[in-house]
Every structure is written in structure tokens, then in C-alpha cells.
Backbone as numpy.savetxt, mean C-alpha at the origin, in Angstrom:
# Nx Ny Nz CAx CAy CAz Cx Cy Cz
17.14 39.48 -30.10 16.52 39.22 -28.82 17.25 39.99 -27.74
16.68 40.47 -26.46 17.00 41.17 -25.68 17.19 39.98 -24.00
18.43 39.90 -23.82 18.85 39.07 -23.01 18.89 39.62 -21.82
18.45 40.92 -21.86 18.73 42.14 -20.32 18.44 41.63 -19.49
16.79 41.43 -19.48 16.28 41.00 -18.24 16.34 39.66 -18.12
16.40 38.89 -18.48 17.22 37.75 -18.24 18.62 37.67 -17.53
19.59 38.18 -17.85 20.98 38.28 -17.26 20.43 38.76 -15.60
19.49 39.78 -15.32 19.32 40.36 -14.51 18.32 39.64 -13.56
17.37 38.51 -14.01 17.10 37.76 -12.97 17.99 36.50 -12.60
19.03 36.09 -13.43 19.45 34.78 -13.29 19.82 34.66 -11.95
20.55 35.71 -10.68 20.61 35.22 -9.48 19.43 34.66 -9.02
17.98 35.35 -9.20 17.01 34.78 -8.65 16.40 33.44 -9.19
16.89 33.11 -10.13 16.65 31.88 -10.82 17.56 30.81 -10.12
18.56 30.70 -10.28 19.63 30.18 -9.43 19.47 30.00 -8.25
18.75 30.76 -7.53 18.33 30.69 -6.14 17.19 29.51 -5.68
16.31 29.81 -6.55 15.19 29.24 -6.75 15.50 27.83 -7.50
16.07 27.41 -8.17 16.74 26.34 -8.24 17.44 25.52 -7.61
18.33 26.28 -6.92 19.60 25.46 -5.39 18.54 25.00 -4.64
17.47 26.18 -4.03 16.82 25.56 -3.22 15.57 24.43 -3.38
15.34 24.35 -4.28 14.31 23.02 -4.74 15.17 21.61 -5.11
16.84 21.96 -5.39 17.65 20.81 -5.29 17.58 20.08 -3.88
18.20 21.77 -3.20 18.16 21.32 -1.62 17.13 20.77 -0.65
16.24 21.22 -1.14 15.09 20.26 -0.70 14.60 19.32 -0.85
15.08 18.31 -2.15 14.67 17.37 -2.57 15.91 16.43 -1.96
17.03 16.93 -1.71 18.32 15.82 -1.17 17.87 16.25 0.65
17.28 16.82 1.14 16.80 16.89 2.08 15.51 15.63 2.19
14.46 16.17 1.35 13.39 14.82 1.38 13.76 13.38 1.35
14.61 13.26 0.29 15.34 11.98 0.39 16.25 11.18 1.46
16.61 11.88 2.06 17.11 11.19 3.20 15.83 10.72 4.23
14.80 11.17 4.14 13.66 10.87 4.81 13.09 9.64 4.10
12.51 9.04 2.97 12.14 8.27 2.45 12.94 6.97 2.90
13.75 6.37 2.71 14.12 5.26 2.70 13.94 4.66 4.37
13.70 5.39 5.25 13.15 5.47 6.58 11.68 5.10 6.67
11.07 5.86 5.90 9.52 5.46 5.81 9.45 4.37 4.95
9.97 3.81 4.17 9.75 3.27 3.23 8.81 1.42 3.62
9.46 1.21 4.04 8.84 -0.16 4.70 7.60 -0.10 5.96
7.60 1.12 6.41 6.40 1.61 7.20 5.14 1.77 5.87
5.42 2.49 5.06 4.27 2.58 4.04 4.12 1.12 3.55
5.00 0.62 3.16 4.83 -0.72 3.04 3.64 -1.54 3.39
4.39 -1.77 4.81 3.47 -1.97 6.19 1.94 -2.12 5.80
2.32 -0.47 5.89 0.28 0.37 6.03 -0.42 -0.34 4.77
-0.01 -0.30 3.53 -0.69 -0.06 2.55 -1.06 -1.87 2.40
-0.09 -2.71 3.07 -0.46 -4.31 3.11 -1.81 -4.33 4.46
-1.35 -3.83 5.10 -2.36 -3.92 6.36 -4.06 -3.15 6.18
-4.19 -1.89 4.73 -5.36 -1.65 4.85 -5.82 -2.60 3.47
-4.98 -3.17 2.69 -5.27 -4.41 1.83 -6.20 -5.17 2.59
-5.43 -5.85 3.36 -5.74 -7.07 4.10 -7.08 -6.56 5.17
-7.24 -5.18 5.77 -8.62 -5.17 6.02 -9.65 -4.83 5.31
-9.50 -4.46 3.92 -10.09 -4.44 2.88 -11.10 -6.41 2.73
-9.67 -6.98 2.62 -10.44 -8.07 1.99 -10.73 -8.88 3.38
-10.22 -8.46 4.44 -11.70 -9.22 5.62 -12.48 -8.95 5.29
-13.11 -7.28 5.11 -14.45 -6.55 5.21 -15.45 -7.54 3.67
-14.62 -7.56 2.77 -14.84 -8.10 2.08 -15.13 -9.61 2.00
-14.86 -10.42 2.69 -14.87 -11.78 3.25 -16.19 -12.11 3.69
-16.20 -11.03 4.77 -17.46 -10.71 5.80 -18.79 -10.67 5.46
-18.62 -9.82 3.76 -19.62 -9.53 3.20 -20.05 -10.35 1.92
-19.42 -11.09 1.99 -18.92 -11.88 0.91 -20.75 -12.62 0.26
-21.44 -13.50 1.55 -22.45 -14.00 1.11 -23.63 -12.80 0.78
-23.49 -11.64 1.13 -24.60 -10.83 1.25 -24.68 -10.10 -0.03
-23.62 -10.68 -1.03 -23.40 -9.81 -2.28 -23.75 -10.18 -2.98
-24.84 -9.95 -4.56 -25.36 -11.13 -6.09 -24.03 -11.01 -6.18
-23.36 -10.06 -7.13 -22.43 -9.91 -7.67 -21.05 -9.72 -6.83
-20.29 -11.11 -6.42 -18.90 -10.97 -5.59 -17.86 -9.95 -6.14
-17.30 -8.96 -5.48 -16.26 -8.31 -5.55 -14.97 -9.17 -5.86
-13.96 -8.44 -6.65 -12.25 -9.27 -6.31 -11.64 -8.84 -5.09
-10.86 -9.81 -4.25 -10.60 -9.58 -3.61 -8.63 -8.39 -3.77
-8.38 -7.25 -2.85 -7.54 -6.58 -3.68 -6.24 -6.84 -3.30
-5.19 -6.66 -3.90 -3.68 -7.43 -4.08 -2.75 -6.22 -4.70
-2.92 -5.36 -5.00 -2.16 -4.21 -5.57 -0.82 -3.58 -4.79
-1.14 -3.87 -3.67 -0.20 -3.89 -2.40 1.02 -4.49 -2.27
0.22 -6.14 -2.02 0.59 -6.91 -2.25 1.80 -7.61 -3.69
1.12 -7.05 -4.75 2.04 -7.57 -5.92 3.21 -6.50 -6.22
2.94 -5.29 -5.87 3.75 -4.18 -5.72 5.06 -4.48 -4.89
4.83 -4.69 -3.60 5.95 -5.04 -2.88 6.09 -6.17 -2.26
5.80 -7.47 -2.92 5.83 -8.57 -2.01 7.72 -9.10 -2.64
8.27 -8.52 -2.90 10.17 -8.69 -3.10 10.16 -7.71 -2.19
9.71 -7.05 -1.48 10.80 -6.30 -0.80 9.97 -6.62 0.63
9.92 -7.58 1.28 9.65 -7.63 2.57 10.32 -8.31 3.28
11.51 -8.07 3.16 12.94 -8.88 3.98 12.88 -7.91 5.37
12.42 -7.10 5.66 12.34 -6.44 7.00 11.33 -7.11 7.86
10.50 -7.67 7.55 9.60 -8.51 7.95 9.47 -9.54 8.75
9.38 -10.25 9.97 9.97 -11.61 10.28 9.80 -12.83 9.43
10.21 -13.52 9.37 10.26 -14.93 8.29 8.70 -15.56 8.38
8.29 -16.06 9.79 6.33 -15.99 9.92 5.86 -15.42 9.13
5.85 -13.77 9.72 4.61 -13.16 8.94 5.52 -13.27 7.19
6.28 -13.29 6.66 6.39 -13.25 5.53 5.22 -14.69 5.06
5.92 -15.67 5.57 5.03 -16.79 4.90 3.56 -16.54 5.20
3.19 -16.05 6.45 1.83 -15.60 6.45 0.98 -14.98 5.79
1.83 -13.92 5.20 1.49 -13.07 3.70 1.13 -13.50 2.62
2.51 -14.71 2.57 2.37 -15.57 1.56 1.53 -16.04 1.00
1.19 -17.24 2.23 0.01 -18.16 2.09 -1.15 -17.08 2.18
-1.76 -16.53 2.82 -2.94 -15.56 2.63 -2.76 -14.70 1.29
-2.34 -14.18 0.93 -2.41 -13.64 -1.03 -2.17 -14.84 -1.63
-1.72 -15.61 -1.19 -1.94 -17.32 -2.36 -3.08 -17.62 -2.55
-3.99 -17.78 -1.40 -5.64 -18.01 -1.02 -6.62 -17.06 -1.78
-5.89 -15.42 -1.50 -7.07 -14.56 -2.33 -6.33 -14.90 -3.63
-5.43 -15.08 -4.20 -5.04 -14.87 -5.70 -6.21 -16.27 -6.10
-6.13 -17.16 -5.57 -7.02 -18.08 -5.98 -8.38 -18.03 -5.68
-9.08 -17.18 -4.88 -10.10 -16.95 -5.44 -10.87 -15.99 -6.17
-9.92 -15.29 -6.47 -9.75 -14.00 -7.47 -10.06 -14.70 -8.85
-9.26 -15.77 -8.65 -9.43 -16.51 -10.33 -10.92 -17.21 -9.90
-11.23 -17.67 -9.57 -12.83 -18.61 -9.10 -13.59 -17.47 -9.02
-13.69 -16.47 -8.79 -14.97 -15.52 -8.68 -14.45 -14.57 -10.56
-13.22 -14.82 -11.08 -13.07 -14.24 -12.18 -13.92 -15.09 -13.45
-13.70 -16.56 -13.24 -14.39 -17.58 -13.79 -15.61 -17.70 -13.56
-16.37 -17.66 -12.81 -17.66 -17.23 -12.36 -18.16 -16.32 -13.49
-17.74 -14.96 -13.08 -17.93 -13.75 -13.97 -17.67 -14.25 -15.73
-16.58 -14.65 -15.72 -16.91 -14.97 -17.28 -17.60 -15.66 -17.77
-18.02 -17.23 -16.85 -19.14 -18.08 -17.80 -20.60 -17.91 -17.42
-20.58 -17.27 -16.39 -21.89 -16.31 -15.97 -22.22 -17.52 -15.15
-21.37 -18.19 -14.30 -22.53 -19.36 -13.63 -21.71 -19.39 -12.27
-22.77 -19.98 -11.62 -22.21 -19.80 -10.12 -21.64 -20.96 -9.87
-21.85 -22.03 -10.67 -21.00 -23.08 -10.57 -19.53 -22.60 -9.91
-18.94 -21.97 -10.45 -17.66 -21.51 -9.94 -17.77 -21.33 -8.35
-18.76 -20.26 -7.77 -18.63 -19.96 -6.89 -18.97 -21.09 -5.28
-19.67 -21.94 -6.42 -20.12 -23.13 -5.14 -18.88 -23.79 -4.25
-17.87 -23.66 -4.45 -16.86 -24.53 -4.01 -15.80 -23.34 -3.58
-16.30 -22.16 -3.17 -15.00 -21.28 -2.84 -15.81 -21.04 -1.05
-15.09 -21.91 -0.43 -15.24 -21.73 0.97 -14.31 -20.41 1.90
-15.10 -19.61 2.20 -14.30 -18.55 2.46 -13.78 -18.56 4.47
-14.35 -18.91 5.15 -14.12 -19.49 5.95 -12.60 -19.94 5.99
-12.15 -20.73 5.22 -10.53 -20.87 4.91 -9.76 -19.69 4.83
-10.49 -18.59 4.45 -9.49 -17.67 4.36 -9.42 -16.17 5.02
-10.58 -16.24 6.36 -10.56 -15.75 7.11 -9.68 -15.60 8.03
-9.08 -17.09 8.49 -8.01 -16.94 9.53 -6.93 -16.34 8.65
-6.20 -17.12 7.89 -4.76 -16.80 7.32 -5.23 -14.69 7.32
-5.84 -14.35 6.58 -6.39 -12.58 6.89 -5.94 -12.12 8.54
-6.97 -12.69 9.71 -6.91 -12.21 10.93 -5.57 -11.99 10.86
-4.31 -13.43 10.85 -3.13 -13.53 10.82 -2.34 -12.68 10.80
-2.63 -12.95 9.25 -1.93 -10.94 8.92 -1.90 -10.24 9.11
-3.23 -9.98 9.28 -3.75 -8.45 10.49 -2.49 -8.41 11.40
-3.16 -9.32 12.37 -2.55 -9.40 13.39 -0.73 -9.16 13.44
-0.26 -9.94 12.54 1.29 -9.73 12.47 1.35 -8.40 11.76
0.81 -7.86 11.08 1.21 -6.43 10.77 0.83 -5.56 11.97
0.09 -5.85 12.09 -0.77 -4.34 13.36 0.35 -3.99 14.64
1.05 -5.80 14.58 2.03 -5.83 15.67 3.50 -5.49 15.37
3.91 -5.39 14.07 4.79 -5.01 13.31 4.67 -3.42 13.40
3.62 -2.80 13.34 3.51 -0.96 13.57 3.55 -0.81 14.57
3.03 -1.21 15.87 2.97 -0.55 17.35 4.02 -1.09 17.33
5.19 -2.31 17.01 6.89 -2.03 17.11 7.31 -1.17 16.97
7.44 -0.41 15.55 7.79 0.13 14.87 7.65 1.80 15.06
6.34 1.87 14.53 5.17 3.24 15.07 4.77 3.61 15.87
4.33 2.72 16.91 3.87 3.07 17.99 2.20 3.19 17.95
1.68 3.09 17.03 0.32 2.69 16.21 0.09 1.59 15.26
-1.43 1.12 15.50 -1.62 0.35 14.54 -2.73 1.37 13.24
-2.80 2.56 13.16 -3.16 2.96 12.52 -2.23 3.85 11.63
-2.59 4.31 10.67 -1.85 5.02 9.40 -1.10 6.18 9.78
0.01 6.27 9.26 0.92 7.70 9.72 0.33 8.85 8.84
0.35 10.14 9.55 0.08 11.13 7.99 1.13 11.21 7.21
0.34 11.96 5.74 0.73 11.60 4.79 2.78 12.41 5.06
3.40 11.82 4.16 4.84 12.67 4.37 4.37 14.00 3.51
5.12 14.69 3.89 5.32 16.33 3.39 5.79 16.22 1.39
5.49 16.56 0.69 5.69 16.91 -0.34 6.90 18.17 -0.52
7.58 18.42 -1.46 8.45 19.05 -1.93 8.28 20.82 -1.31
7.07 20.88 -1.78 7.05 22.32 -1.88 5.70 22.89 -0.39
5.11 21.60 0.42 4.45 21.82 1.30 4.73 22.58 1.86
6.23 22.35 3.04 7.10 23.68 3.93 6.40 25.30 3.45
6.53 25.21 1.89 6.41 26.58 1.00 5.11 27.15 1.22
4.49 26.28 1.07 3.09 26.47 1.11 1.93 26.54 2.05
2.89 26.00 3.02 1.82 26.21 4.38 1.24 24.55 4.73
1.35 23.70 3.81 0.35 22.46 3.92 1.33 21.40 4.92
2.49 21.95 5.20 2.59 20.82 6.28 2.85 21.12 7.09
């Protein structure tokens, strides 16, 4: 095997390596900054997810689940949070987890029996709540109650995309 040209690019390899290290211990110091802001966002478009969903709730044959992915993802790490809205969180994903199971039971025995007794009305406020304590948690924070753009990726700078 002929190692020539190899020996003869390795500075540029090396180069091209340092700097994708360096950029990634660069990115990282940025993350743990955003980190509880994404948090934030991704609980707050949950939670207007399942108002919209609430809202629409009687106008549907077939009820939607209400969504929690957010929620089950990071509900240990919301110690940045005030102690309220934590329990506010709480109790409101306690409410949809339970009727997640009542509209899941529904769906499996095919009868609406299930659904007769899930008053949604109850779980409109604890939602607003949340809203509300998150939306007020970002204009602290952000200075918006709407979504930050997305963070820059590794090689964006490179590429023109950020």
C-alpha cells in the first residue's frame, strides 16, 4: 500500500479535526444555558396542544390522546421552576394522564361508556394555569412568550444556515 498521499494530507486532516473538536466544546458551553428554556417551550406548546385539544374535544367521533412526551421526558428536571407552577404541572399531567387512560379504555372496549364520565371542564383550568405560569416563566426569562429559534447546529456557521 502506498501511504504517500496520506502522510501528505494528514496536516489537513488534523486541521479539520481540531476544528470540529473546537466547535463542539464551543457549542457546549451554550447548551446547558438553553437547556431549561427548551424545557420551558416544549412543556408550554404541550400544554397548548392539549387546550386546543380540550376545546375540541366534544366536536370529535373519535377522541384524540391527550400529549405528555414533554412532560414525561423532563418532569425530574424542573427544579428551576417555582415550587407553584411545579405542582401546577403536576396536578395538570395527573388529570391528562388520567384521561389518557379513560379515552384509552374507551378505544379498547369500543364503548363510550368510558367516555361518559370524563368531564373536561376540570381540566381546562389546571391547562390555562400552566399556560399561564409558563408563558410568565419566558417573558422572565426570554423576554417572549413565544419559541426561540432553533440553536445553531455544529457545522451551520460552515454552511451558511445560521
Amino acid at each position: 500500500m502506498d501511504f504517500g498521499a496520506i502522510k501528505e494530507n494528514i496536516p489537513v486532516i488534523l486541521l479539520a479535526i481540531g476544528l470540529l473538536v473546537l466547535q463542539l466544546f464551543l457549542r457546549r458551553g451554550i447548551k446547558p444555558r438553553t437547556a431549561p428554556l427548551q424545557i420551558v417551550q416544549g412543556l408550554l406548546s404541550e400544554v397548548r396542544l392539549n387546550q386546543a385539544l380540550a376545546e375540541a374535544y366534544n366536536f370529535q367521533k373519535k377522541p384524540k390522546k391527550f400529549e405528555m412526551v414533554s412532560w414525561q421526558r423532563n418532569k425530574g428536571k424542573l427544579d428551576f421552576l417555582s415550587q407553584s407552577l411545579q405542582t401546577a404541572l403536576s396536578d395538570t399531567f395527573t388529570m391528562v394522564e388520567d384521561f389518557n387512560q379513560q379515552i384509552e379504555a374507551a378505544k379498547k372496549y369500543k364503548s363510550v361508556n368510558y367516555m361518559v364520565n370524563v368531564n373536561l371542564d376540570k381540566l381546562k383550568e389546571p391547562l390555562a394555569r400552566s399556560r399561564q405560569g409558563l408563558e410568565e416563566w419566558l417573558m422572565a426569562k426570554a423576554g417572549t412568550k413565544e419559541s426561540s429559534p432553533k440553536i445553531p447546529g455544529i457545522l451551520d456557521d460552515w454552511l451558511g444556515k445560521g
